[in-house]
């Protein structure tokens, strides 16, 4: 705490560590990519602030009062973003570590999928038709589909870019393995 989300998969941790030391998907590259577009910075501002709000909301009212009384609110409120990044001087291009951003992003996607599933169940109860493929089957929830369709306004872009790079690494590894056989 201030970090809310942690990667527990050893494979994800390893692949993201490889990205952090790579030449193309490391922290400085992600920061430069954020700075390349005002819309990226605006979205990361929303992501950081929503992270801070979520952290504050998880505290009990008694804990919130205690924190305010001790003057610690700046360390645990909206002034701190993903993994406790200090949001001083409105610098939303700061990336602490790709692991923290990826974990936040995956948590956001999970919340979106759960909300979509609840919406789908509600539609079923109300007698509305399900979303189907051409062959009549329900669409499969793959990681790629979830990443493409998740459209949260406060989506963590650094986490999304990191996970896209991880998926590319896995695909390349699988392709390389299949050509070796």
JSON list of C-alpha atoms in Angstrom, two decimals:
[
{"chain": "A", "resi": 1, "resn": "UNK", "atom": "CA", "xyz": [0.00, 0.00, 0.00]},
{"chain": "A", "resi": 2, "resn": "UNK", "atom": "CA", "xyz": [0.24, 2.46, -2.02]},
{"chain": "A", "resi": 3, "resn": "UNK", "atom": "CA", "xyz": [0.54, -0.34, -4.61]},
{"chain": "A", "resi": 4, "resn": "UNK", "atom": "CA", "xyz": [-2.85, -1.99, -5.09]},
{"chain": "A", "resi": 5, "resn": "UNK", "atom": "CA", "xyz": [-2.22, -4.53, -7.82]},
{"chain": "A", "resi": 6, "resn": "UNK", "atom": "CA", "xyz": [0.59, -7.06, -8.08]},
{"chain": "A", "resi": 7, "resn": "UNK", "atom": "CA", "xyz": [1.56, -9.51, -10.80]},
{"chain": "A", "resi": 8, "resn": "UNK", "atom": "CA", "xyz": [1.52, -13.00, -9.32]},
{"chain": "A", "resi": 9, "resn": "UNK", "atom": "CA", "xyz": [2.32, -14.91, -12.51]},
{"chain": "A", "resi": 10, "resn": "UNK", "atom": "CA", "xyz": [6.02, -15.85, -12.62]},
{"chain": "A", "resi": 11, "resn": "UNK", "atom": "CA", "xyz": [5.83, -15.94, -16.43]},
{"chain": "A", "resi": 12, "resn": "UNK", "atom": "CA", "xyz": [4.38, -12.41, -16.68]},
{"chain": "A", "resi": 13, "resn": "UNK", "atom": "CA", "xyz": [6.92, -11.08, -14.19]},
{"chain": "A", "resi": 14, "resn": "UNK", "atom": "CA", "xyz": [9.77, -12.61, -16.20]},
{"chain": "A", "resi": 15, "resn": "UNK", "atom": "CA", "xyz": [8.51, -11.38, -19.58]},
{"chain": "A", "resi": 16, "resn": "UNK", "atom": "CA", "xyz": [7.90, -7.86, -18.30]},
{"chain": "A", "resi": 17, "resn": "UNK", "atom": "CA", "xyz": [11.36, -7.83, -16.69]},
{"chain": "A", "resi": 18, "resn": "UNK", "atom": "CA", "xyz": [12.76, -8.67, -20.13]},
{"chain": "A", "resi": 19, "resn": "UNK", "atom": "CA", "xyz": [10.82, -5.72, -21.58]},
{"chain": "A", "resi": 20, "resn": "UNK", "atom": "CA", "xyz": [12.20, -3.38, -18.93]},
{"chain": "A", "resi": 21, "resn": "UNK", "atom": "CA", "xyz": [15.76, -4.19, -19.96]},
{"chain": "A", "resi": 22, "resn": "UNK", "atom": "CA", "xyz": [15.03, -4.23, -23.70]},
{"chain": "A", "resi": 23, "resn": "UNK", "atom": "CA", "xyz": [15.83, -1.37, -26.07]},
{"chain": "A", "resi": 24, "resn": "UNK", "atom": "CA", "xyz": [12.30, -0.87, -27.38]},
{"chain": "A", "resi": 25, "resn": "UNK", "atom": "CA", "xyz": [9.74, -1.38, -24.62]},
{"chain": "A", "resi": 26, "resn": "UNK", "atom": "CA", "xyz": [11.51, -0.11, -21.51]},
{"chain": "A", "resi": 27, "resn": "UNK", "atom": "CA", "xyz": [10.46, 2.63, -19.07]},
{"chain": "A", "resi": 28, "resn": "UNK", "atom": "CA", "xyz": [12.13, 5.54, -20.94]},
{"chain": "A", "resi": 29, "resn": "UNK", "atom": "CA", "xyz": [10.51, 4.40, -24.20]},
{"chain": "A", "resi": 30, "resn": "UNK", "atom": "CA", "xyz": [7.08, 4.26, -22.54]},
{"chain": "A", "resi": 31, "resn": "UNK", "atom": "CA", "xyz": [7.57, 7.73, -21.09]},
{"chain": "A", "resi": 32, "resn": "UNK", "atom": "CA", "xyz": [8.55, 9.06, -24.53]},
{"chain": "A", "resi": 33, "resn": "UNK", "atom": "CA", "xyz": [5.49, 7.42, -26.08]},
{"chain": "A", "resi": 34, "resn": "UNK", "atom": "CA", "xyz": [3.24, 9.08, -23.47]},
{"chain": "A", "resi": 35, "resn": "UNK", "atom": "CA", "xyz": [4.80, 12.47, -24.23]},
{"chain": "A", "resi": 36, "resn": "UNK", "atom": "CA", "xyz": [4.19, 11.96, -27.96]},
{"chain": "A", "resi": 37, "resn": "UNK", "atom": "CA", "xyz": [0.46, 12.66, -27.64]},
{"chain": "A", "resi": 38, "resn": "UNK", "atom": "CA", "xyz": [-1.61, 14.98, -25.45]},
{"chain": "A", "resi": 39, "resn": "UNK", "atom": "CA", "xyz": [-4.43, 12.41, -25.53]},
{"chain": "A", "resi": 40, "resn": "UNK", "atom": "CA", "xyz": [-2.08, 9.75, -24.10]},
{"chain": "A", "resi": 41, "resn": "UNK", "atom": "CA", "xyz": [-1.14, 12.11, -21.27]},
{"chain": "A", "resi": 42, "resn": "UNK", "atom": "CA", "xyz": [-4.79, 12.96, -20.58]},
{"chain": "A", "resi": 43, "resn": "UNK", "atom": "CA", "xyz": [-5.70, 9.28, -20.43]},
{"chain": "A", "resi": 44, "resn": "UNK", "atom": "CA", "xyz": [-2.79, 8.53, -18.08]},
{"chain": "A", "resi": 45, "resn": "UNK", "atom": "CA", "xyz": [-3.87, 11.44, -15.89]},
{"chain": "A", "resi": 46, "resn": "UNK", "atom": "CA", "xyz": [-7.29, 9.77, -15.57]},
{"chain": "A", "resi": 47, "resn": "UNK", "atom": "CA", "xyz": [-5.65, 6.38, -14.93]},
{"chain": "A", "resi": 48, "resn": "UNK", "atom": "CA", "xyz": [-3.39, 7.75, -12.18]},
{"chain": "A", "resi": 49, "resn": "UNK", "atom": "CA", "xyz": [-6.20, 9.69, -10.51]},
{"chain": "A", "resi": 50, "resn": "UNK", "atom": "CA", "xyz": [-8.61, 6.76, -10.62]},
{"chain": "A", "resi": 51, "resn": "UNK", "atom": "CA", "xyz": [-5.90, 4.57, -9.08]},
{"chain": "A", "resi": 52, "resn": "UNK", "atom": "CA", "xyz": [-5.50, 7.08, -6.23]},
{"chain": "A", "resi": 53, "resn": "UNK", "atom": "CA", "xyz": [-9.28, 7.30, -5.74]},
{"chain": "A", "resi": 54, "resn": "UNK", "atom": "CA", "xyz": [-9.58, 3.51, -5.67]},
{"chain": "A", "resi": 55, "resn": "UNK", "atom": "CA", "xyz": [-6.81, 3.26, -3.08]},
{"chain": "A", "resi": 56, "resn": "UNK", "atom": "CA", "xyz": [-8.59, 5.87, -0.90]},
{"chain": "A", "resi": 57, "resn": "UNK", "atom": "CA", "xyz": [-11.97, 4.15, -1.32]},
{"chain": "A", "resi": 58, "resn": "UNK", "atom": "CA", "xyz": [-10.54, 0.85, -0.06]},
{"chain": "A", "resi": 59, "resn": "UNK", "atom": "CA", "xyz": [-9.76, 2.44, 3.31]},
{"chain": "A", "resi": 60, "resn": "UNK", "atom": "CA", "xyz": [-12.34, 2.32, 6.07]},
{"chain": "A", "resi": 61, "resn": "UNK", "atom": "CA", "xyz": [-13.80, 5.66, 7.19]},
{"chain": "A", "resi": 62, "resn": "UNK", "atom": "CA", "xyz": [-11.85, 5.28, 10.46]},
{"chain": "A", "resi": 63, "resn": "UNK", "atom": "CA", "xyz": [-8.60, 4.72, 8.55]},
{"chain": "A", "resi": 64, "resn": "UNK", "atom": "CA", "xyz": [-9.34, 7.72, 6.30]},
{"chain": "A", "resi": 65, "resn": "UNK", "atom": "CA", "xyz": [-9.91, 9.92, 9.37]},
{"chain": "A", "resi": 66, "resn": "UNK", "atom": "CA", "xyz": [-6.71, 8.67, 10.98]},
{"chain": "A", "resi": 67, "resn": "UNK", "atom": "CA", "xyz": [-4.72, 9.36, 7.81]},
{"chain": "A", "resi": 68, "resn": "UNK", "atom": "CA", "xyz": [-6.14, 12.88, 7.50]},
{"chain": "A", "resi": 69, "resn": "UNK", "atom": "CA", "xyz": [-5.46, 13.56, 11.21]},
{"chain": "A", "resi": 70, "resn": "UNK", "atom": "CA", "xyz": [-1.81, 12.47, 10.80]},
{"chain": "A", "resi": 71, "resn": "UNK", "atom": "CA", "xyz": [-1.38, 14.52, 7.60]},
{"chain": "A", "resi": 72, "resn": "UNK", "atom": "CA", "xyz": [-0.71, 11.47, 5.41]},
{"chain": "A", "resi": 73, "resn": "UNK", "atom": "CA", "xyz": [-3.46, 12.06, 2.84]},
{"chain": "A", "resi": 74, "resn": "UNK", "atom": "CA", "xyz": [-1.01, 13.29, 0.20]},
{"chain": "A", "resi": 75, "resn": "UNK", "atom": "CA", "xyz": [0.73, 9.89, 0.34]},
{"chain": "A", "resi": 76, "resn": "UNK", "atom": "CA", "xyz": [-2.44, 7.83, -0.10]},
{"chain": "A", "resi": 77, "resn": "UNK", "atom": "CA", "xyz": [-4.98, 9.98, -1.98]},
{"chain": "A", "resi": 78, "resn": "UNK", "atom": "CA", "xyz": [-5.33, 11.16, -5.57]},
{"chain": "A", "resi": 79, "resn": "UNK", "atom": "CA", "xyz": [-1.96, 12.90, -5.35]},
{"chain": "A", "resi": 80, "resn": "UNK", "atom": "CA", "xyz": [-0.32, 9.49, -5.80]},
{"chain": "A", "resi": 81, "resn": "UNK", "atom": "CA", "xyz": [-1.00, 7.39, -8.86]},
{"chain": "A", "resi": 82, "resn": "UNK", "atom": "CA", "xyz": [-0.05, 3.92, -10.03]},
{"chain": "A", "resi": 83, "resn": "UNK", "atom": "CA", "xyz": [2.28, 2.26, -7.52]},
{"chain": "A", "resi": 84, "resn": "UNK", "atom": "CA", "xyz": [2.43, 5.45, -5.48]},
{"chain": "A", "resi": 85, "resn": "UNK", "atom": "CA", "xyz": [3.88, 7.65, -8.24]},
{"chain": "A", "resi": 86, "resn": "UNK", "atom": "CA", "xyz": [3.89, 11.24, -7.02]},
{"chain": "A", "resi": 87, "resn": "UNK", "atom": "CA", "xyz": [1.74, 13.30, -9.38]},
{"chain": "A", "resi": 88, "resn": "UNK", "atom": "CA", "xyz": [3.54, 16.56, -8.67]},
{"chain": "A", "resi": 89, "resn": "UNK", "atom": "CA", "xyz": [3.44, 19.31, -11.29]},
{"chain": "A", "resi": 90, "resn": "UNK", "atom": "CA", "xyz": [0.95, 17.32, -13.39]},
{"chain": "A", "resi": 91, "resn": "UNK", "atom": "CA", "xyz": [3.64, 15.04, -14.83]},
{"chain": "A", "resi": 92, "resn": "UNK", "atom": "CA", "xyz": [1.59, 12.14, -16.16]},
{"chain": "A", "resi": 93, "resn": "UNK", "atom": "CA", "xyz": [4.44, 10.85, -18.30]},
{"chain": "A", "resi": 94, "resn": "UNK", "atom": "CA", "xyz": [6.22, 9.24, -15.32]},
{"chain": "A", "resi": 95, "resn": "UNK", "atom": "CA", "xyz": [6.46, 5.46, -15.28]},
{"chain": "A", "resi": 96, "resn": "UNK", "atom": "CA", "xyz": [7.73, 3.77, -12.14]},
{"chain": "A", "resi": 97, "resn": "UNK", "atom": "CA", "xyz": [7.84, 0.19, -13.39]},
{"chain": "A", "resi": 98, "resn": "UNK", "atom": "CA", "xyz": [6.10, -1.72, -16.13]},
{"chain": "A", "resi": 99, "resn": "UNK", "atom": "CA", "xyz": [5.03, -4.47, -13.72]},
{"chain": "A", "resi": 100, "resn": "UNK", "atom": "CA", "xyz": [2.87, -2.06, -11.70]},
{"chain": "A", "resi": 101, "resn": "UNK", "atom": "CA", "xyz": [1.26, -0.58, -14.80]},
{"chain": "A", "resi": 102, "resn": "UNK", "atom": "CA", "xyz": [0.57, -4.02, -16.29]},
{"chain": "A", "resi": 103, "resn": "UNK", "atom": "CA", "xyz": [-1.00, -5.23, -13.03]},
{"chain": "A", "resi": 104, "resn": "UNK", "atom": "CA", "xyz": [-3.23, -2.13, -12.91]},
{"chain": "A", "resi": 105, "resn": "UNK", "atom": "CA", "xyz": [-4.23, -2.58, -16.54]},
{"chain": "A", "resi": 106, "resn": "UNK", "atom": "CA", "xyz": [-5.08, -6.26, -16.05]},
{"chain": "A", "resi": 107, "resn": "UNK", "atom": "CA", "xyz": [-7.20, -5.39, -13.01]},
{"chain": "A", "resi": 108, "resn": "UNK", "atom": "CA", "xyz": [-9.04, -2.78, -15.10]},
{"chain": "A", "resi": 109, "resn": "UNK", "atom": "CA", "xyz": [-9.67, -5.29, -17.89]},
{"chain": "A", "resi": 110, "resn": "UNK", "atom": "CA", "xyz": [-10.93, -7.84, -15.36]},
{"chain": "A", "resi": 111, "resn": "UNK", "atom": "CA", "xyz": [-13.35, -5.31, -13.87]},
{"chain": "A", "resi": 112, "resn": "UNK", "atom": "CA", "xyz": [-14.54, -4.41, -17.39]},
{"chain": "A", "resi": 113, "resn": "UNK", "atom": "CA", "xyz": [-15.05, -8.10, -18.30]},
{"chain": "A", "resi": 114, "resn": "UNK", "atom": "CA", "xyz": [-16.96, -8.74, -15.07]},
{"chain": "A", "resi": 115, "resn": "UNK", "atom": "CA", "xyz": [-19.18, -5.73, -15.76]},
{"chain": "A", "resi": 116, "resn": "UNK", "atom": "CA", "xyz": [-19.70, -6.91, -19.37]},
{"chain": "A", "resi": 117, "resn": "UNK", "atom": "CA", "xyz": [-20.59, -10.38, -18.07]},
{"chain": "A", "resi": 118, "resn": "UNK", "atom": "CA", "xyz": [-23.12, -8.90, -15.64]},
{"chain": "A", "resi": 119, "resn": "UNK", "atom": "CA", "xyz": [-24.59, -6.83, -18.48]},
{"chain": "A", "resi": 120, "resn": "UNK", "atom": "CA", "xyz": [-24.78, -9.95, -20.66]},
{"chain": "A", "resi": 121, "resn": "UNK", "atom": "CA", "xyz": [-26.58, -11.89, -17.89]},
{"chain": "A", "resi": 122, "resn": "UNK", "atom": "CA", "xyz": [-29.02, -9.02, -17.46]},
{"chain": "A", "resi": 123, "resn": "UNK", "atom": "CA", "xyz": [-29.72, -9.03, -21.21]},
{"chain": "A", "resi": 124, "resn": "UNK", "atom": "CA", "xyz": [-30.37, -12.78, -21.06]},
{"chain": "A", "resi": 125, "resn": "UNK", "atom": "CA", "xyz": [-32.81, -12.32, -18.18]},
{"chain": "A", "resi": 126, "resn": "UNK", "atom": "CA", "xyz": [-34.57, -9.56, -20.09]},
{"chain": "A", "resi": 127, "resn": "UNK", "atom": "CA", "xyz": [-34.83, -11.81, -23.16]},
{"chain": "A", "resi": 128, "resn": "UNK", "atom": "CA", "xyz": [-32.45, -9.82, -25.35]},
{"chain": "A", "resi": 129, "resn": "UNK", "atom": "CA", "xyz": [-30.29, -11.67, -27.86]},
{"chain": "A", "resi": 130, "resn": "UNK", "atom": "CA", "xyz": [-26.72, -12.63, -27.05]},
{"chain": "A", "resi": 131, "resn": "UNK", "atom": "CA", "xyz": [-23.77, -11.43, -29.11]},
{"chain": "A", "resi": 132, "resn": "UNK", "atom": "CA", "xyz": [-22.88, -14.28, -31.43]},
{"chain": "A", "resi": 133, "resn": "UNK", "atom": "CA", "xyz": [-20.33, -15.17, -34.08]},
{"chain": "A", "resi": 134, "resn": "UNK", "atom": "CA", "xyz": [-21.51, -16.01, -37.60]},
{"chain": "A", "resi": 135, "resn": "UNK", "atom": "CA", "xyz": [-21.69, -19.71, -36.68]},
{"chain": "A", "resi": 136, "resn": "UNK", "atom": "CA", "xyz": [-24.16, -18.93, -33.89]},
{"chain": "A", "resi": 137, "resn": "UNK", "atom": "CA", "xyz": [-21.76, -19.49, -30.99]},
{"chain": "A", "resi": 138, "resn": "UNK", "atom": "CA", "xyz": [-21.09, -16.92, -28.25]},
{"chain": "A", "resi": 139, "resn": "UNK", "atom": "CA", "xyz": [-17.89, -14.96, -28.76]},
{"chain": "A", "resi": 140, "resn": "UNK", "atom": "CA", "xyz": [-14.93, -16.33, -26.83]},
{"chain": "A", "resi": 141, "resn": "UNK", "atom": "CA", "xyz": [-13.32, -14.09, -24.21]},
{"chain": "A", "resi": 142, "resn": "UNK", "atom": "CA", "xyz": [-9.68, -14.25, -25.26]},
{"chain": "A", "resi": 143, "resn": "UNK", "atom": "CA", "xyz": [-7.08, -11.92, -23.80]},
{"chain": "A", "resi": 144, "resn": "UNK", "atom": "CA", "xyz": [-6.69, -10.25, -27.19]},
{"chain": "A", "resi": 145, "resn": "UNK", "atom": "CA", "xyz": [-10.44, -9.68, -27.52]},
{"chain": "A", "resi": 146, "resn": "UNK", "atom": "CA", "xyz": [-10.67, -8.27, -24.01]},
{"chain": "A", "resi": 147, "resn": "UNK", "atom": "CA", "xyz": [-7.75, -5.91, -24.70]},
{"chain": "A", "resi": 148, "resn": "UNK", "atom": "CA", "xyz": [-9.30, -4.75, -27.99]},
{"chain": "A", "resi": 149, "resn": "UNK", "atom": "CA", "xyz": [-12.79, -4.17, -26.63]},
{"chain": "A", "resi": 150, "resn": "UNK", "atom": "CA", "xyz": [-12.01, -2.75, -23.19]},
{"chain": "A", "resi": 151, "resn": "UNK", "atom": "CA", "xyz": [-12.72, 0.94, -23.61]},
{"chain": "A", "resi": 152, "resn": "UNK", "atom": "CA", "xyz": [-12.50, 2.40, -20.13]},
{"chain": "A", "resi": 153, "resn": "UNK", "atom": "CA", "xyz": [-11.96, 6.14, -20.04]},
{"chain": "A", "resi": 154, "resn": "UNK", "atom": "CA", "xyz": [-9.23, 5.76, -17.41]},
{"chain": "A", "resi": 155, "resn": "UNK", "atom": "CA", "xyz": [-7.48, 2.75, -18.95]},
{"chain": "A", "resi": 156, "resn": "UNK", "atom": "CA", "xyz": [-3.79, 2.46, -18.07]},
{"chain": "A", "resi": 157, "resn": "UNK", "atom": "CA", "xyz": [-2.09, 2.90, -21.47]},
{"chain": "A", "resi": 158, "resn": "UNK", "atom": "CA", "xyz": [1.38, 1.94, -20.24]},
{"chain": "A", "resi": 159, "resn": "UNK", "atom": "CA", "xyz": [-0.08, -1.30, -18.91]},
{"chain": "A", "resi": 160, "resn": "UNK", "atom": "CA", "xyz": [-1.91, -1.90, -22.19]},
{"chain": "A", "resi": 161, "resn": "UNK", "atom": "CA", "xyz": [1.21, -1.29, -24.27]},
{"chain": "A", "resi": 162, "resn": "UNK", "atom": "CA", "xyz": [3.20, -3.54, -21.95]},
{"chain": "A", "resi": 163, "resn": "UNK", "atom": "CA", "xyz": [0.69, -6.39, -22.26]},
{"chain": "A", "resi": 164, "resn": "UNK", "atom": "CA", "xyz": [0.56, -5.97, -26.05]},
{"chain": "A", "resi": 165, "resn": "UNK", "atom": "CA", "xyz": [4.35, -6.35, -26.08]},
{"chain": "A", "resi": 166, "resn": "UNK", "atom": "CA", "xyz": [4.12, -9.41, -23.83]},
{"chain": "A", "resi": 167, "resn": "UNK", "atom": "CA", "xyz": [1.57, -11.03, -26.16]},
{"chain": "A", "resi": 168, "resn": "UNK", "atom": "CA", "xyz": [3.87, -10.29, -29.11]},
{"chain": "A", "resi": 169, "resn": "UNK", "atom": "CA", "xyz": [6.76, -11.94, -27.25]},
{"chain": "A", "resi": 170, "resn": "UNK", "atom": "CA", "xyz": [4.64, -15.04, -26.56]},
{"chain": "A", "resi": 171, "resn": "UNK", "atom": "CA", "xyz": [3.49, -15.26, -30.20]},
{"chain": "A", "resi": 172, "resn": "UNK", "atom": "CA", "xyz": [7.04, -14.91, -31.52]},
{"chain": "A", "resi": 173, "resn": "UNK", "atom": "CA", "xyz": [8.24, -17.56, -29.10]},
{"chain": "A", "resi": 174, "resn": "UNK", "atom": "CA", "xyz": [5.45, -19.93, -30.16]},
{"chain": "A", "resi": 175, "resn": "UNK", "atom": "CA", "xyz": [6.18, -19.31, -33.86]},
{"chain": "A", "resi": 176, "resn": "UNK", "atom": "CA", "xyz": [9.86, -19.90, -33.33]},
{"chain": "A", "resi": 177, "resn": "UNK", "atom": "CA", "xyz": [9.15, -23.12, -31.43]},
{"chain": "A", "resi": 178, "resn": "UNK", "atom": "CA", "xyz": [6.83, -24.41, -34.18]},
{"chain": "A", "resi": 179, "resn": "UNK", "atom": "CA", "xyz": [9.37, -23.72, -36.95]},
{"chain": "A", "resi": 180, "resn": "UNK", "atom": "CA", "xyz": [12.08, -25.57, -35.02]},
{"chain": "A", "resi": 181, "resn": "UNK", "atom": "CA", "xyz": [10.04, -28.81, -35.01]}
]
